[in-house]
Amino acid sequence: MSSTQQEGIRLQKALADAGVASRRAGEELIRAGRVRVNGEVVNQLGSRVSEGDRIEVDGRPVRREIEPVYVLLNKPRGFLTTTSDPEGRRTVLDILPELGARVYPVGRLDYDTEGLLLLTNDGELTNLLTHPRHGVPKTYLAEVEGSPSPAALETLARGVKLEDGYTAPARIRVQRRDEGRTTLSLTITEGRNRQVRRMLEVVGHPVLFLKRTRFGPLDLRGVKLGQWRFLGADEVERLRRAAGPRGR
Ligand code: URA
């Protein structure tokens, strides 16, 4: 059972969601001491449960359908893309309110990277979207030091040799050249650790600022930095399609 007031959903709602009883009837079951959570009788109406909690009514397990939840977040810098941090740093979950479901990030963005991050409790879709074989394109806006030469841009596009092997072909566009810095758009189909930063480091143009602007068919339109929204069913379907025939 959850330890804080805000985590999870009310037990009577979980019973109603599972089709066991209406909320009112669920409250009566709880008051009557007929409901157990993780083996312990719960007869307090304020109790909340989270996804992994085992609920029983009269000793019979309640089958809980897990409602899939899909979130698109515009991640600011200074947040980890993990669900907790032993050093107590803020994570992307600190930005989201209680959603009634435990969501996990789809892949990673570095602590200092901004931009489009998907979060879901749909492990199957996460696997489809993050599996390198499915090559879902992700686009980044990178501000880099210096002014990359045509040869450097060509190397980035063809594949750069990193410690973990050559990168797959990428689409590179110069967006803007300023004094001492250049803004590039890079579309890659892999998701290796710190990939964009490492690619640009290798060609001699370290990243000053990095933002993910697209993930497959989705972009950040209408979602300001630090804001989030749920995905619609059509968007989830488009994501599945972006992961190839296995996602259909
Ligand atoms: N590539 C990186 O180097 N960092 C990110 O956060 C994402 C892609």
mmCIF file of N, CA, C and O in Angstrom, residues 77-131:
data_model
loop_
_atom_site.group_PDB
_atom_site.id
_atom_site.type_symbol
_atom_site.label_atom_id
_atom_site.label_comp_id
_atom_site.label_asym_id
_atom_site.label_seq_id
_atom_site.Cartn_x
_atom_site.Cartn_y
_atom_site.Cartn_z
ATOM 1 N N ARG A 77 16.058 21.364 -18.384
ATOM 2 C CA ARG A 77 17.373 20.918 -17.913
ATOM 3 C C ARG A 77 17.306 20.745 -16.400
ATOM 4 O O ARG A 77 16.467 21.347 -15.741
ATOM 5 N N GLY A 78 18.213 19.895 -15.880
ATOM 6 C CA GLY A 78 18.299 19.788 -14.423
ATOM 7 C C GLY A 78 17.332 18.783 -13.823
ATOM 8 O O GLY A 78 17.011 18.870 -12.635
ATOM 9 N N PHE A 79 16.850 17.864 -14.641
ATOM 10 C CA PHE A 79 15.997 16.771 -14.144
ATOM 11 C C PHE A 79 16.541 15.456 -14.678
ATOM 12 O O PHE A 79 16.903 15.373 -15.859
ATOM 13 N N LEU A 80 16.587 14.448 -13.807
ATOM 14 C CA LEU A 80 17.040 13.128 -14.238
ATOM 15 C C LEU A 80 15.892 12.388 -14.904
ATOM 16 O O LEU A 80 14.734 12.564 -14.524
ATOM 17 N N THR A 81 16.264 11.541 -15.879
ATOM 18 C CA THR A 81 15.230 10.712 -16.527
ATOM 19 C C THR A 81 15.199 9.339 -15.865
ATOM 20 O O THR A 81 15.206 8.321 -16.538
ATOM 21 N N THR A 82 15.230 9.318 -14.538
ATOM 22 C CA THR A 82 15.091 8.051 -13.824
ATOM 23 C C THR A 82 13.905 8.230 -12.898
ATOM 24 O O THR A 82 13.389 9.348 -12.759
ATOM 25 N N THR A 83 13.491 7.157 -12.249
ATOM 26 C CA THR A 83 12.316 7.297 -11.399
ATOM 27 C C THR A 83 12.700 7.668 -9.964
ATOM 28 O O THR A 83 11.867 8.098 -9.192
ATOM 29 N N SER A 84 13.986 7.495 -9.606
ATOM 30 C CA SER A 84 14.439 7.962 -8.295
ATOM 31 C C SER A 84 15.940 8.179 -8.377
ATOM 32 O O SER A 84 16.596 7.675 -9.294
ATOM 33 N N ASP A 85 16.472 8.931 -7.422
ATOM 34 C CA ASP A 85 17.916 9.188 -7.431
ATOM 35 C C ASP A 85 18.445 9.075 -6.018
ATOM 36 O O ASP A 85 17.953 9.754 -5.114
ATOM 37 N N PRO A 86 19.462 8.226 -5.820
ATOM 38 C CA PRO A 86 20.014 8.065 -4.471
ATOM 39 C C PRO A 86 20.588 9.377 -3.929
ATOM 40 O O PRO A 86 20.621 9.589 -2.724
ATOM 41 N N GLU A 87 20.993 10.276 -4.832
ATOM 42 C CA GLU A 87 21.550 11.559 -4.366
ATOM 43 C C GLU A 87 20.473 12.618 -4.154
ATOM 44 O O GLU A 87 20.778 13.765 -3.836
ATOM 45 N N GLY A 88 19.234 12.233 -4.379
ATOM 46 C CA GLY A 88 18.130 13.150 -4.087
ATOM 47 C C GLY A 88 17.911 14.229 -5.129
ATOM 48 O O GLY A 88 17.221 15.217 -4.859
ATOM 49 N N ARG A 89 18.515 14.065 -6.327
ATOM 50 C CA ARG A 89 18.272 15.081 -7.359
ATOM 51 C C ARG A 89 16.851 14.930 -7.910
ATOM 52 O O ARG A 89 16.265 13.849 -7.822
ATOM 53 N N ARG A 90 16.357 16.015 -8.510
ATOM 54 C CA ARG A 90 14.989 15.983 -9.023
ATOM 55 C C ARG A 90 14.908 15.067 -10.246
ATOM 56 O O ARG A 90 15.837 15.021 -11.057
ATOM 57 N N THR A 91 13.808 14.360 -10.356
ATOM 58 C CA THR A 91 13.594 13.511 -11.529
ATOM 59 C C THR A 91 12.375 14.029 -12.295
ATOM 60 O O THR A 91 11.587 14.822 -11.766
ATOM 61 N N VAL A 92 12.235 13.539 -13.524
ATOM 62 C CA VAL A 92 11.101 14.001 -14.335
ATOM 63 C C VAL A 92 9.760 13.690 -13.669
ATOM 64 O O VAL A 92 8.775 14.389 -13.912
ATOM 65 N N LEU A 93 9.735 12.679 -12.804
ATOM 66 C CA LEU A 93 8.469 12.344 -12.137
ATOM 67 C C LEU A 93 8.042 13.446 -11.171
ATOM 68 O O LEU A 93 6.862 13.574 -10.852
ATOM 69 N N ASP A 94 9.017 14.248 -10.716
ATOM 70 C CA ASP A 94 8.681 15.359 -9.822
ATOM 71 C C ASP A 94 7.885 16.451 -10.547
ATOM 72 O O ASP A 94 7.278 17.300 -9.915
ATOM 73 N N ILE A 95 7.928 16.429 -11.880
ATOM 74 C CA ILE A 95 7.203 17.453 -12.647
ATOM 75 C C ILE A 95 5.731 17.055 -12.791
ATOM 76 O O ILE A 95 4.858 17.915 -12.890
ATOM 77 N N LEU A 96 5.479 15.751 -12.818
ATOM 78 C CA LEU A 96 4.118 15.280 -13.095
ATOM 79 C C LEU A 96 3.290 15.198 -11.819
ATOM 80 O O LEU A 96 3.825 14.882 -10.758
ATOM 81 N N PRO A 97 1.987 15.439 -11.924
ATOM 82 C CA PRO A 97 1.125 15.226 -10.757
ATOM 83 C C PRO A 97 0.861 13.730 -10.583
ATOM 84 O O PRO A 97 1.301 12.917 -11.409
ATOM 85 N N GLU A 98 0.141 13.375 -9.548
ATOM 86 C CA GLU A 98 -0.262 11.973 -9.374
ATOM 87 C C GLU A 98 -1.190 11.599 -10.538
ATOM 88 O O GLU A 98 -2.186 12.277 -10.765
ATOM 89 N N LEU A 99 -0.819 10.545 -11.267
ATOM 90 C CA LEU A 99 -1.596 10.183 -12.457
ATOM 91 C C LEU A 99 -2.467 8.954 -12.211
ATOM 92 O O LEU A 99 -3.184 8.515 -13.091
ATOM 93 N N GLY A 100 -2.340 8.371 -11.016
ATOM 94 C CA GLY A 100 -3.099 7.147 -10.736
ATOM 95 C C GLY A 100 -2.435 5.933 -11.357
ATOM 96 O O GLY A 100 -2.982 4.835 -11.340
ATOM 97 N N ALA A 101 -1.267 6.103 -11.948
ATOM 98 C CA ALA A 101 -0.525 4.995 -12.558
ATOM 99 C C ALA A 101 0.949 5.356 -12.487
ATOM 100 O O ALA A 101 1.302 6.527 -12.517
ATOM 101 N N ARG A 102 1.753 4.316 -12.376
ATOM 102 C CA ARG A 102 3.193 4.558 -12.320
ATOM 103 C C ARG A 102 3.734 4.565 -13.744
ATOM 104 O O ARG A 102 3.631 3.548 -14.428
ATOM 105 N N VAL A 103 4.226 5.683 -14.193
ATOM 106 C CA VAL A 103 4.739 5.752 -15.566
ATOM 107 C C VAL A 103 6.267 5.766 -15.544
ATOM 108 O O VAL A 103 6.875 6.197 -14.564
ATOM 109 N N TYR A 104 6.842 5.290 -16.638
ATOM 110 C CA TYR A 104 8.294 5.205 -16.757
ATOM 111 C C TYR A 104 8.719 5.923 -18.041
ATOM 112 O O TYR A 104 8.012 5.848 -19.054
ATOM 113 N N PRO A 105 9.893 6.552 -18.012
ATOM 114 C CA PRO A 105 10.364 7.234 -19.225
ATOM 115 C C PRO A 105 10.649 6.238 -20.348
ATOM 116 O O PRO A 105 11.125 5.130 -20.105
ATOM 117 N N VAL A 106 10.344 6.649 -21.569
ATOM 118 C CA VAL A 106 10.662 5.855 -22.762
ATOM 119 C C VAL A 106 12.054 6.302 -23.211
ATOM 120 O O VAL A 106 12.207 7.368 -23.804
ATOM 121 N N GLY A 107 13.061 5.538 -22.871
ATOM 122 C CA GLY A 107 14.435 5.938 -23.174
ATOM 123 C C GLY A 107 14.898 7.029 -22.213
ATOM 124 O O GLY A 107 14.269 7.255 -21.178
ATOM 125 N N ARG A 108 15.978 7.692 -22.604
ATOM 126 C CA ARG A 108 16.597 8.643 -21.683
ATOM 127 C C ARG A 108 16.837 9.994 -22.339
ATOM 128 O O ARG A 108 17.025 10.071 -23.551
ATOM 129 N N LEU A 109 16.856 11.015 -21.520
ATOM 130 C CA LEU A 109 17.449 12.299 -21.916
ATOM 131 C C LEU A 109 18.421 12.638 -20.794
ATOM 132 O O LEU A 109 18.107 12.415 -19.619
ATOM 133 N N ASP A 110 19.584 13.184 -21.148
ATOM 134 C CA ASP A 110 20.556 13.544 -20.122
ATOM 135 C C ASP A 110 19.976 14.591 -19.176
ATOM 136 O O ASP A 110 19.083 15.352 -19.551
ATOM 137 N N TYR A 111 20.595 14.657 -18.011
ATOM 138 C CA TYR A 111 20.231 15.658 -16.986
ATOM 139 C C TYR A 111 20.150 17.062 -17.610
ATOM 140 O O TYR A 111 19.228 17.819 -17.350
ATOM 141 N N ASP A 112 21.117 17.370 -18.485
ATOM 142 C CA ASP A 112 21.180 18.714 -19.068
ATOM 143 C C ASP A 112 20.493 18.843 -20.418
ATOM 144 O O ASP A 112 20.637 19.868 -21.077
ATOM 145 N N THR A 113 19.819 17.811 -20.857
ATOM 146 C CA THR A 113 19.114 17.883 -22.147
ATOM 147 C C THR A 113 17.652 18.250 -21.904
ATOM 148 O O THR A 113 17.030 17.758 -20.971
ATOM 149 N N GLU A 114 17.158 19.118 -22.768
ATOM 150 C CA GLU A 114 15.756 19.513 -22.694
ATOM 151 C C GLU A 114 14.946 18.713 -23.714
ATOM 152 O O GLU A 114 15.506 18.072 -24.588
ATOM 153 N N GLY A 115 13.650 18.861 -23.632
ATOM 154 C CA GLY A 115 12.820 18.466 -24.758
ATOM 155 C C GLY A 115 11.907 17.281 -24.563
ATOM 156 O O GLY A 115 11.572 16.889 -23.439
ATOM 157 N N LEU A 116 11.533 16.721 -25.698
ATOM 158 C CA LEU A 116 10.431 15.765 -25.747
ATOM 159 C C LEU A 116 10.772 14.422 -25.095
ATOM 160 O O LEU A 116 11.649 13.699 -25.556
ATOM 161 N N LEU A 117 10.054 14.132 -24.043
ATOM 162 C CA LEU A 117 10.218 12.846 -23.359
ATOM 163 C C LEU A 117 8.841 12.204 -23.218
ATOM 164 O O LEU A 117 7.903 12.844 -22.752
ATOM 165 N N LEU A 118 8.746 10.949 -23.629
ATOM 166 C CA LEU A 118 7.496 10.215 -23.440
ATOM 167 C C LEU A 118 7.603 9.412 -22.150
ATOM 168 O O LEU A 118 8.681 8.915 -21.814
ATOM 169 N N LEU A 119 6.482 9.279 -21.468
ATOM 170 C CA LEU A 119 6.430 8.431 -20.273
ATOM 171 C C LEU A 119 5.164 7.590 -20.370
ATOM 172 O O LEU A 119 4.109 8.090 -20.785
ATOM 173 N N THR A 120 5.273 6.337 -19.982
ATOM 174 C CA THR A 120 4.100 5.456 -20.052
ATOM 175 C C THR A 120 4.254 4.276 -19.105
ATOM 176 O O THR A 120 5.357 3.999 -18.623
ATOM 177 N N ASN A 121 3.134 3.602 -18.852
ATOM 178 C CA ASN A 121 3.187 2.333 -18.123
ATOM 179 C C ASN A 121 2.983 1.171 -19.109
ATOM 180 O O ASN A 121 2.782 0.039 -18.697
ATOM 181 N N ASP A 122 3.023 1.474 -20.403
ATOM 182 C CA ASP A 122 2.856 0.458 -21.445
ATOM 183 C C ASP A 122 4.250 -0.056 -21.841
ATOM 184 O O ASP A 122 4.923 0.515 -22.706
ATOM 185 N N GLY A 123 4.665 -1.118 -21.154
ATOM 186 C CA GLY A 123 6.021 -1.642 -21.346
ATOM 187 C C GLY A 123 6.241 -2.162 -22.757
ATOM 188 O O GLY A 123 7.347 -2.087 -23.295
ATOM 189 N N GLU A 124 5.158 -2.676 -23.354
ATOM 190 C CA GLU A 124 5.297 -3.227 -24.700
ATOM 191 C C GLU A 124 5.626 -2.110 -25.704
ATOM 192 O O GLU A 124 6.522 -2.248 -26.532
ATOM 193 N N LEU A 125 4.895 -1.014 -25.603
ATOM 194 C CA LEU A 125 5.171 0.103 -26.516
ATOM 195 C C LEU A 125 6.568 0.674 -26.246
ATOM 196 O O LEU A 125 7.302 0.996 -27.183
ATOM 197 N N THR A 126 6.943 0.754 -24.983
ATOM 198 C CA THR A 126 8.293 1.244 -24.646
ATOM 199 C C THR A 126 9.338 0.383 -25.345
ATOM 200 O O THR A 126 10.276 0.899 -25.954
ATOM 201 N N ASN A 127 9.174 -0.932 -25.273
ATOM 202 C CA ASN A 127 10.147 -1.818 -25.929
ATOM 203 C C ASN A 127 10.182 -1.593 -27.426
ATOM 204 O O ASN A 127 11.245 -1.531 -28.030
ATOM 205 N N LEU A 128 8.996 -1.436 -28.029
ATOM 206 C CA LEU A 128 8.955 -1.204 -29.479
ATOM 207 C C LEU A 128 9.674 0.089 -29.846
ATOM 208 O O LEU A 128 10.410 0.143 -30.820
ATOM 209 N N LEU A 129 9.446 1.115 -29.046
ATOM 210 C CA LEU A 129 9.997 2.428 -29.395
ATOM 211 C C LEU A 129 11.485 2.544 -29.120
ATOM 212 O O LEU A 129 12.165 3.368 -29.718
ATOM 213 N N THR A 130 11.995 1.739 -28.200
ATOM 214 C CA THR A 130 13.404 1.897 -27.832
ATOM 215 C C THR A 130 14.294 0.828 -28.462
ATOM 216 O O THR A 130 15.509 0.928 -28.387
ATOM 217 N N HIS A 131 13.690 -0.182 -29.087
ATOM 218 C CA HIS A 131 14.521 -1.236 -29.668
ATOM 219 C C HIS A 131 15.249 -0.700 -30.892
ATOM 220 O O HIS A 131 14.616 -0.177 -31.815
#
